[in-house]
Amino acid sequence: MRKSLTIAAGAISVIAAGGYAFMTLKRPASKPPAALKIVPSETRVARGRYIFEILSDCDGCHSMRDYSRFGGPVVAGHRAEGTIFKKEFGLPGDISAPNITPDPETGIGGWSDGEIVRAIREGIGRDGRALFPIMPYSSYRSMSDEDVYSLVAYLRTLPPVKNRLPKTRIDFPVWFFIKSAPQPVAAPVPPPDRAHRLRYGEYLVEIGGCAECHTPAKGGEPEQNMKFGGGREFKLPGLIVVSANISPDPETGIGRWTEQQFLEKFAEYKSYVANGSPKVGPEGFTMMPWLNLSQLPAEDLGAIFTYLKVQPPVRNAVETHPGYPSQR
Ligand code: HEC
Ligand code: HEC
């Protein structure tokens, strides 16, 4: 009896060790970085700046922001130097959004163009590991080849900042599960068709990460039947904001907004970009990238509106600033 128990226990630990080894050894789906030499040009750098600083809010995670001011403007000299998302914010580990300035030691100055493109669109780190999917690579998969090349050309123009961050440390078993998030981009991705308003809008919404923030999530998974329905909470110490319902529900979303009203809502914040954004208390705290997105051209905002308007309406009344209802 004792003996068979020992054998059973031994067998279980062998199986467990085997399982653990399997989990450690499993590689995410990936392919080698493309052998690319991206030729920089003014057009590419400008386009890259538009994606980084305006549309995709890469600053939101990779740059130091000043949340004592409305919209959290980037702190001068700290663009792309990296930030840390602590476990205390409800994440399964301490996640570093890395330094992506061209500093060769602490940033990505030593990376090849192909390695940067692969990290952005396919979620694979330089060492072949799966990046934590808070980095929106599953959305950036749809980014056109020309757009991601432009981003690389832009990143190479940033002033290098020396800022060493701790390595991302993800809890068990999440580090195993995220290995299935990366997917190689199989075919060339053509640029979006600007003449097709709806499809152009879809592209902008995807790359702009609107769904990530405006869809509630359960256990880290977005609730697909609530897409654009808002209700996602963002917390910083002592601060909270909840994303708005931007689905076309007439009562609780933007169903009654005209395109003109939509454009005006963004235009409200343009002067903050030009003149500096004001100090705000918790009642005005927001993670909505108003400062960035207010700089989108009317053509782009119009296309975004056109796309949002044809999405399924989601009935979901949201208080964006709980405890400060008058601010809405
Ligand atoms: C919501 C937050 C978020 C946004 C928005 C975001 N990133 Fe990231 N990014 C991260 C995190 C977190 C990681 C690292 C994940 C890890 O270590 O597993 C990362 C990793 C990277 C890496 C790999 C760097 C390295 O050292 O491994 C690159 C390159 C990168 N991001 C570029 C971008 C660009 C360009 C944009 C905008 C188009 C962007 N990111 C937007 C959070 C974000
Ligand atoms: C980093 C998270 C984040 C991203 C990315 C984001 N939003 Fe928001 N958004 C919010 C939050 C939080 C609010 C509510 C607080 C506020 O109004 O400032 C909000 C509010 C809004 C509102 C105001 C709605 C109302 O009823 O007043 C609109 C419109 C909007 N977002 C559209 C968009 C669009 C379009 C995109 C993509 C291009 C986008 N958002 C991307 C977080 C985000």
Short mmCIF file of C-alpha atoms and ligand atoms in Angstrom, two decimals:
data_model
loop_
_atom_site.label_atom_id
_atom_site.label_comp_id
_atom_site.label_asym_id
_atom_site.label_seq_id
_atom_site.Cartn_x
_atom_site.Cartn_y
_atom_site.Cartn_z
CA MET A 1 0.00 0.00 0.00
CA ARG A 2 2.70 2.40 1.13
CA LYS A 3 4.69 1.40 -1.96
CA SER A 4 1.89 1.97 -4.44
CA LEU A 5 1.20 5.35 -2.85
CA THR A 6 4.84 6.25 -3.28
CA ILE A 7 4.70 5.16 -6.90
CA ALA A 8 1.51 7.15 -7.46
CA ALA A 9 3.00 10.23 -5.84
CA GLY A 10 6.12 9.77 -7.92
CA ALA A 11 4.09 9.41 -11.09
CA ILE A 12 2.11 12.53 -10.31
CA SER A 13 5.21 14.57 -9.73
CA VAL A 14 6.75 13.27 -12.96
CA ILE A 15 3.60 14.25 -14.85
CA ALA A 16 3.52 17.64 -13.11
CA ALA A 17 7.18 18.26 -13.89
CA GLY A 18 6.56 17.18 -17.49
CA GLY A 19 3.59 19.52 -17.72
CA TYR A 20 5.60 22.37 -16.28
CA ALA A 21 8.46 21.66 -18.70
CA PHE A 22 5.94 21.62 -21.55
CA MET A 23 4.55 24.96 -20.40
CA THR A 24 8.03 26.46 -20.17
CA LEU A 25 9.19 25.06 -23.49
CA LYS A 26 6.10 25.93 -25.53
CA ARG A 27 7.02 28.67 -28.00
CA PRO A 28 4.54 31.25 -29.23
CA ALA A 29 3.65 31.12 -32.94
CA SER A 30 6.26 33.27 -34.61
CA LYS A 31 8.51 33.62 -37.58
CA PRO A 32 12.00 35.11 -37.81
CA PRO A 33 12.07 38.91 -38.09
CA ALA A 34 11.90 40.12 -41.70
CA ALA A 35 15.21 41.17 -43.26
CA LEU A 36 14.13 44.75 -43.78
CA LYS A 37 15.98 48.00 -44.28
CA ILE A 38 13.43 50.73 -43.83
CA VAL A 39 14.46 53.82 -45.77
CA PRO A 40 13.54 56.87 -43.72
CA SER A 41 11.84 59.80 -45.44
CA GLU A 42 10.07 62.94 -44.28
CA THR A 43 6.75 61.44 -45.33
CA ARG A 44 7.37 58.29 -43.31
CA VAL A 45 8.52 60.15 -40.20
CA ALA A 46 5.44 62.42 -40.37
CA ARG A 47 3.12 59.45 -40.82
CA GLY A 48 4.86 57.61 -37.95
CA ARG A 49 4.46 60.66 -35.72
CA TYR A 50 0.75 60.77 -36.56
CA ILE A 51 0.31 57.12 -35.55
CA PHE A 52 2.48 57.32 -32.43
CA GLU A 53 1.46 60.71 -31.03
CA ILE A 54 -2.08 61.12 -32.34
CA LEU A 55 -3.96 58.02 -33.46
CA SER A 56 -2.60 55.08 -31.48
CA ASP A 57 -1.58 56.83 -28.28
CA CYS A 58 1.62 54.82 -27.89
CA ASP A 59 2.43 57.56 -25.37
CA GLY A 60 -0.39 56.28 -23.19
CA CYS A 61 1.76 53.36 -22.07
CA HIS A 62 5.32 54.06 -23.14
CA SER A 63 5.78 57.70 -22.02
CA MET A 64 5.74 59.50 -18.68
CA ARG A 65 2.44 61.38 -18.36
CA ASP A 66 1.36 64.15 -16.03
CA TYR A 67 -2.09 63.16 -14.81
CA SER A 68 -2.36 66.23 -12.59
CA ARG A 69 -3.18 67.96 -15.89
CA PHE A 70 -6.19 67.25 -18.08
CA GLY A 71 -5.61 64.30 -20.40
CA GLY A 72 -2.17 63.52 -18.95
CA PRO A 73 0.18 65.37 -21.33
CA VAL A 74 3.56 63.74 -21.98
CA VAL A 75 6.25 65.11 -19.65
CA ALA A 76 8.88 66.89 -21.77
CA GLY A 77 12.01 64.78 -22.28
CA HIS A 78 10.29 61.53 -21.24
CA ARG A 79 8.64 60.40 -24.47
CA ALA A 80 8.87 56.63 -25.09
CA GLU A 81 11.22 56.08 -22.13
CA GLY A 82 8.92 53.36 -20.74
CA THR A 83 6.64 52.97 -17.71
CA ILE A 84 5.73 50.26 -15.22
CA PHE A 85 2.28 48.78 -14.66
CA LYS A 86 2.28 47.43 -11.16
CA LYS A 87 0.50 44.36 -9.97
CA GLU A 88 -1.43 46.66 -7.61
CA PHE A 89 -3.35 47.98 -10.65
CA GLY A 90 -4.97 44.56 -10.96
CA LEU A 91 -2.52 43.05 -13.45
CA PRO A 92 -1.21 39.47 -13.23
CA GLY A 93 2.36 40.59 -12.48
CA ASP A 94 4.58 43.64 -12.82
CA ILE A 95 4.53 44.61 -16.48
CA SER A 96 7.05 47.03 -17.98
CA ALA A 97 6.03 48.94 -21.09
CA PRO A 98 9.63 49.12 -22.29
CA ASN A 99 11.85 51.99 -23.22
CA ILE A 100 11.41 52.24 -27.00
CA THR A 101 13.72 55.21 -27.58
CA PRO A 102 16.84 54.57 -29.72
CA ASP A 103 19.07 54.28 -26.64
CA PRO A 104 21.23 51.25 -27.51
CA GLU A 105 21.56 49.96 -23.93
CA THR A 106 18.18 50.53 -22.33
CA GLY A 107 16.00 51.12 -25.40
CA ILE A 108 15.64 49.54 -28.84
CA GLY A 109 18.54 51.31 -30.58
CA GLY A 110 20.25 47.99 -31.21
CA TRP A 111 17.18 46.24 -32.66
CA SER A 112 16.85 45.57 -36.38
CA ASP A 113 13.92 47.11 -38.28
CA GLY A 114 12.42 43.65 -38.72
CA GLU A 115 12.55 42.98 -34.96
CA ILE A 116 10.69 46.21 -34.19
CA VAL A 117 8.05 45.52 -36.85
CA ARG A 118 7.56 42.01 -35.46
CA ALA A 119 7.19 43.25 -31.88
CA ILE A 120 4.58 45.85 -32.87
CA ARG A 121 2.40 43.72 -35.14
CA GLU A 122 3.08 40.18 -33.97
CA GLY A 123 3.79 40.54 -30.24
CA ILE A 124 7.19 38.84 -30.22
CA GLY A 125 10.05 40.26 -28.15
CA ARG A 126 13.62 40.38 -29.44
CA ASP A 127 14.39 37.16 -27.56
CA GLY A 128 11.40 35.38 -29.11
CA ARG A 129 9.09 35.55 -26.08
CA ALA A 130 5.39 36.44 -26.24
CA LEU A 131 4.79 40.04 -25.19
CA PHE A 132 2.09 40.61 -22.59
CA PRO A 133 -1.02 41.38 -24.68
CA ILE A 134 -1.82 44.66 -22.94
CA MET A 135 0.52 45.82 -25.72
CA PRO A 136 -2.23 45.99 -28.39
CA TYR A 137 -0.45 43.90 -31.00
CA SER A 138 -3.60 41.95 -31.81
CA SER A 139 -5.06 45.26 -33.09
CA TYR A 140 -1.80 46.41 -34.65
CA ARG A 141 -1.79 43.22 -36.75
CA SER A 142 -4.05 45.10 -39.16
CA MET A 143 -1.57 47.97 -39.44
CA SER A 144 -0.45 48.33 -43.07
CA ASP A 145 3.15 47.58 -43.97
CA GLU A 146 3.72 51.21 -44.91
CA ASP A 147 2.27 52.41 -41.59
CA VAL A 148 4.40 50.13 -39.44
CA TYR A 149 7.51 51.05 -41.47
CA SER A 150 6.66 54.69 -40.87
CA LEU A 151 6.40 54.03 -37.14
CA VAL A 152 9.88 52.51 -37.15
CA ALA A 153 11.25 55.47 -39.14
CA TYR A 154 9.69 57.81 -36.54
CA LEU A 155 10.92 55.81 -33.51
CA ARG A 156 14.47 56.09 -34.85
CA THR A 157 14.19 59.92 -34.76
CA LEU A 158 13.28 60.10 -31.04
CA PRO A 159 15.91 61.48 -28.66
CA PRO A 160 17.46 58.50 -26.87
CA VAL A 161 16.63 58.37 -23.15
CA LYS A 162 18.64 56.26 -20.74
CA ASN A 163 16.06 54.57 -18.56
CA ARG A 164 16.43 50.99 -17.43
CA LEU A 165 13.23 49.24 -16.41
CA PRO A 166 12.81 45.96 -14.60
CA LYS A 167 11.98 43.01 -16.84
CA THR A 168 8.30 42.15 -17.16
CA ARG A 169 7.37 39.48 -14.63
CA ILE A 170 4.10 37.67 -15.25
CA ASP A 171 2.43 35.37 -12.73
CA PHE A 172 1.84 31.65 -13.21
CA PRO A 173 -0.14 30.44 -15.15
CA VAL A 174 -0.75 33.64 -17.12
CA TRP A 175 2.73 33.59 -18.62
CA PHE A 176 1.78 30.27 -20.19
CA PHE A 177 -1.58 31.34 -21.57
CA ILE A 178 -0.30 34.49 -23.22
CA LYS A 179 1.95 32.33 -25.38
CA SER A 180 -1.04 31.74 -27.63
CA ALA A 181 -1.68 35.49 -28.19
CA PRO A 182 1.00 36.25 -30.82
CA GLN A 183 0.20 35.45 -34.44
CA PRO A 184 2.57 36.02 -37.36
CA VAL A 185 1.34 38.38 -40.07
CA ALA A 186 1.23 36.05 -43.06
CA ALA A 187 0.72 38.35 -46.06
CA PRO A 188 1.57 41.94 -47.00
CA VAL A 189 -0.94 44.38 -45.47
CA PRO A 190 -2.05 47.03 -47.98
CA PRO A 191 -2.76 50.61 -46.90
CA PRO A 192 -6.37 51.45 -45.97
CA ASP A 193 -8.64 52.72 -48.75
CA ARG A 194 -9.34 56.31 -47.72
CA ALA A 195 -12.04 56.72 -50.36
CA HIS A 196 -14.11 54.05 -48.63
CA ARG A 197 -15.26 55.91 -45.55
CA LEU A 198 -16.58 52.94 -43.62
CA ARG A 199 -13.52 50.76 -44.19
CA TYR A 200 -11.18 53.65 -43.51
CA GLY A 201 -13.07 54.27 -40.26
CA GLU A 202 -12.76 50.62 -39.30
CA TYR A 203 -9.00 50.81 -39.84
CA LEU A 204 -8.66 53.91 -37.67
CA VAL A 205 -10.80 52.46 -34.88
CA GLU A 206 -8.70 49.28 -34.90
CA ILE A 207 -5.33 51.04 -34.84
CA GLY A 208 -6.68 53.71 -32.47
CA GLY A 209 -7.50 51.09 -29.84
CA CYS A 210 -11.01 52.47 -29.26
CA ALA A 211 -12.49 49.01 -28.65
CA GLU A 212 -9.82 48.07 -26.09
CA CYS A 213 -10.80 50.91 -23.79
CA HIS A 214 -14.49 51.16 -24.65
CA THR A 215 -15.42 47.48 -24.19
CA PRO A 216 -15.85 46.08 -20.69
CA ALA A 217 -13.73 43.04 -19.85
CA LYS A 218 -14.27 40.07 -17.56
CA GLY A 219 -11.15 38.31 -16.32
CA GLY A 220 -9.07 40.17 -18.90
CA GLU A 221 -11.28 39.05 -21.81
CA PRO A 222 -13.34 41.74 -23.60
CA GLU A 223 -17.08 41.01 -23.60
CA GLN A 224 -17.72 40.79 -27.34
CA ASN A 225 -21.48 41.41 -27.10
CA MET A 226 -20.70 44.68 -25.27
CA LYS A 227 -18.27 46.04 -27.88
CA PHE A 228 -18.03 49.85 -27.63
CA GLY A 229 -20.54 49.75 -24.75
CA GLY A 230 -18.13 51.40 -22.29
CA GLY A 231 -17.90 50.64 -18.59
CA ARG A 232 -14.24 49.74 -18.41
CA GLU A 233 -12.65 51.13 -15.24
CA PHE A 234 -9.26 52.82 -15.17
CA LYS A 235 -7.68 53.42 -11.79
CA LEU A 236 -4.63 55.25 -10.60
CA PRO A 237 -3.96 55.79 -6.90
CA GLY A 238 -6.92 57.87 -5.66
CA LEU A 239 -8.32 58.32 -9.16
CA ILE A 240 -10.93 56.52 -11.22
CA VAL A 241 -12.51 57.02 -14.62
CA VAL A 242 -14.86 54.73 -16.52
CA SER A 243 -14.99 54.58 -20.32
CA ALA A 244 -18.09 56.01 -22.01
CA ASN A 245 -20.58 54.09 -24.14
CA ILE A 246 -19.67 54.99 -27.75
CA SER A 247 -22.00 52.45 -29.37
CA PRO A 248 -24.95 53.94 -31.31
CA ASP A 249 -27.52 53.26 -28.57
CA PRO A 250 -29.73 56.38 -28.57
CA GLU A 251 -30.27 56.47 -24.78
CA THR A 252 -26.93 55.43 -23.32
CA GLY A 253 -24.49 55.75 -26.23
CA ILE A 254 -23.84 58.22 -29.05
CA GLY A 255 -26.88 57.23 -31.13
CA ARG A 256 -28.31 60.76 -31.10
CA TRP A 257 -25.04 62.55 -31.80
CA THR A 258 -24.61 64.16 -35.21
CA GLU A 259 -21.26 64.00 -36.94
CA GLN A 260 -20.92 67.72 -36.25
CA GLN A 261 -21.37 67.17 -32.49
CA PHE A 262 -18.84 64.37 -32.57
CA LEU A 263 -16.28 66.62 -34.28
CA GLU A 264 -17.00 69.45 -31.83
CA LYS A 265 -16.52 67.20 -28.82
CA PHE A 266 -12.95 66.48 -29.95
CA ALA A 267 -12.33 70.08 -31.04
CA GLU A 268 -13.02 71.24 -27.43
CA TYR A 269 -9.57 70.02 -26.45
CA LYS A 270 -7.54 71.47 -29.30
CA SER A 271 -6.62 74.60 -27.37
CA TYR A 272 -5.15 72.43 -24.59
CA VAL A 273 -2.71 71.00 -27.10
CA ALA A 274 -1.75 74.44 -28.33
CA ASN A 275 -1.60 76.24 -24.95
CA GLY A 276 -0.94 73.50 -22.39
CA SER A 277 -3.62 71.61 -20.57
CA PRO A 278 -4.99 72.85 -17.24
CA LYS A 279 -4.51 71.31 -13.79
CA VAL A 280 -7.46 69.10 -12.82
CA GLY A 281 -8.62 67.28 -9.72
CA PRO A 282 -10.08 63.77 -9.59
CA GLU A 283 -13.35 65.07 -11.11
CA GLY A 284 -11.56 65.78 -14.37
CA PHE A 285 -9.20 62.81 -14.43
CA THR A 286 -9.40 60.92 -17.73
CA MET A 287 -7.56 58.23 -19.63
CA MET A 288 -9.36 59.14 -22.86
CA PRO A 289 -6.56 60.40 -25.12
CA TRP A 290 -8.36 63.68 -25.85
CA LEU A 291 -5.12 65.61 -26.31
CA ASN A 292 -3.93 63.17 -28.96
CA LEU A 293 -7.20 62.42 -30.70
CA SER A 294 -8.31 66.08 -30.89
CA GLN A 295 -5.51 66.50 -33.42
CA LEU A 296 -7.07 63.98 -35.82
CA PRO A 297 -8.11 65.62 -39.10
CA ALA A 298 -11.88 66.01 -39.63
CA GLU A 299 -11.69 63.41 -42.43
CA ASP A 300 -10.46 60.80 -39.94
CA LEU A 301 -12.89 61.69 -37.17
CA GLY A 302 -15.74 61.62 -39.70
CA ALA A 303 -14.70 58.14 -40.87
CA ILE A 304 -14.49 56.94 -37.24
CA PHE A 305 -17.98 58.32 -36.57
CA THR A 306 -19.36 56.63 -39.73
CA TYR A 307 -17.96 53.30 -38.57
CA LEU A 308 -19.14 53.60 -34.95
CA LYS A 309 -22.67 54.52 -36.10
CA VAL A 310 -23.21 51.18 -37.84
CA GLN A 311 -22.07 49.00 -34.93
CA PRO A 312 -24.67 47.09 -32.89
CA PRO A 313 -26.12 49.42 -30.23
CA VAL A 314 -25.33 48.38 -26.66
CA ARG A 315 -27.63 49.52 -23.87
CA ASN A 316 -25.35 50.32 -20.97
CA ALA A 317 -25.67 53.46 -18.88
CA VAL A 318 -22.22 54.54 -17.72
CA GLU A 319 -21.15 57.07 -15.13
CA THR A 320 -17.71 58.09 -16.38
CA HIS A 321 -16.71 59.92 -13.20
CA PRO A 322 -18.33 58.03 -10.32
CA GLY A 323 -19.00 60.42 -7.47
CA TYR A 324 -18.73 63.46 -9.75
CA PRO A 325 -21.87 63.22 -11.90
CA SER A 326 -21.94 66.91 -12.78
CA GLN A 327 -18.75 66.54 -14.75
CA ARG A 328 -20.48 64.58 -17.48
C1 HEC B 1 -1.94 49.76 -23.48
C2 HEC B 1 -0.51 49.93 -23.35
C3 HEC B 1 0.35 49.97 -24.61
C4 HEC B 1 0.15 50.69 -25.76
C5 HEC B 1 -1.03 51.60 -26.13
C6 HEC B 1 1.29 50.43 -26.60
N1 HEC B 1 2.17 49.59 -25.96
FE1 HEC B 1 3.94 48.86 -26.73
N2 HEC B 1 4.14 47.66 -25.10
C7 HEC B 1 3.35 47.70 -23.97
C8 HEC B 1 3.84 46.72 -23.01
C9 HEC B 1 3.28 46.47 -21.62
C10 HEC B 1 4.94 46.07 -23.63
C11 HEC B 1 5.82 44.98 -23.05
C12 HEC B 1 5.09 43.71 -22.75
C13 HEC B 1 5.99 42.67 -22.12
O1 HEC B 1 7.09 43.01 -21.63
O2 HEC B 1 5.61 41.49 -22.11
C14 HEC B 1 5.11 46.71 -24.94
C15 HEC B 1 6.11 46.37 -25.85
C16 HEC B 1 6.41 47.10 -26.99
C17 HEC B 1 7.56 46.88 -27.84
C18 HEC B 1 8.63 45.82 -27.62
C19 HEC B 1 9.77 46.46 -26.86
C20 HEC B 1 10.59 45.52 -26.01
O3 HEC B 1 11.64 45.97 -25.47
O4 HEC B 1 10.22 44.34 -25.84
C21 HEC B 1 7.51 47.82 -28.85
C22 HEC B 1 8.51 48.02 -29.97
C23 HEC B 1 6.31 48.62 -28.62
N3 HEC B 1 5.67 48.14 -27.50
C24 HEC B 1 5.90 49.66 -29.41
C25 HEC B 1 4.65 50.28 -29.30
C26 HEC B 1 4.13 51.23 -30.27
C27 HEC B 1 4.87 51.73 -31.49
C28 HEC B 1 2.87 51.57 -29.86
C29 HEC B 1 1.86 52.43 -30.54
C30 HEC B 1 1.57 52.09 -31.95
C31 HEC B 1 2.63 50.86 -28.61
N4 HEC B 1 3.73 50.09 -28.31
C32 HEC B 1 1.47 50.97 -27.85
C33 HEC B 1 2.24 48.49 -23.77
C34 HEC B 1 1.63 49.30 -24.74
C1 HEC B 2 -6.90 54.58 -23.04
C2 HEC B 2 -8.33 54.37 -23.10
C3 HEC B 2 -9.14 55.02 -24.20
C4 HEC B 2 -8.90 54.97 -25.56
C5 HEC B 2 -7.72 54.37 -26.31
C6 HEC B 2 -10.05 55.62 -26.17
N1 HEC B 2 -10.91 56.06 -25.23
FE1 HEC B 2 -12.57 57.20 -25.57
N2 HEC B 2 -12.87 57.42 -23.55
C7 HEC B 2 -12.13 56.78 -22.58
C8 HEC B 2 -12.66 57.15 -21.28
C9 HEC B 2 -12.12 56.66 -19.94
C10 HEC B 2 -13.75 58.01 -21.51
C11 HEC B 2 -14.66 58.65 -20.45
C12 HEC B 2 -14.05 59.87 -19.82
C13 HEC B 2 -14.02 61.06 -20.72
O1 HEC B 2 -15.02 61.38 -21.39
O2 HEC B 2 -12.98 61.73 -20.73
C14 HEC B 2 -13.84 58.18 -22.96
C15 HEC B 2 -14.76 59.00 -23.61
C16 HEC B 2 -14.96 59.04 -24.97
C17 HEC B 2 -15.98 59.83 -25.65
C18 HEC B 2 -16.98 60.76 -24.98
C19 HEC B 2 -18.33 60.11 -24.96
C20 HEC B 2 -19.35 60.90 -24.17
O3 HEC B 2 -20.45 60.38 -24.04
O4 HEC B 2 -19.03 61.98 -23.70
C21 HEC B 2 -15.86 59.59 -27.00
C22 HEC B 2 -16.72 60.17 -28.13
C23 HEC B 2 -14.77 58.65 -27.17
N3 HEC B 2 -14.23 58.35 -25.92
C24 HEC B 2 -14.37 58.14 -28.38
C25 HEC B 2 -13.21 57.38 -28.56
C26 HEC B 2 -12.70 56.96 -29.86
C27 HEC B 2 -13.39 57.22 -31.18
C28 HEC B 2 -11.53 56.28 -29.63
C29 HEC B 2 -10.57 55.66 -30.63
C30 HEC B 2 -10.08 56.54 -31.69
C31 HEC B 2 -11.31 56.28 -28.18
N4 HEC B 2 -12.35 56.93 -27.57
C32 HEC B 2 -10.19 55.72 -27.56
C33 HEC B 2 -11.03 55.98 -22.77
C34 HEC B 2 -10.41 55.72 -24.00
#
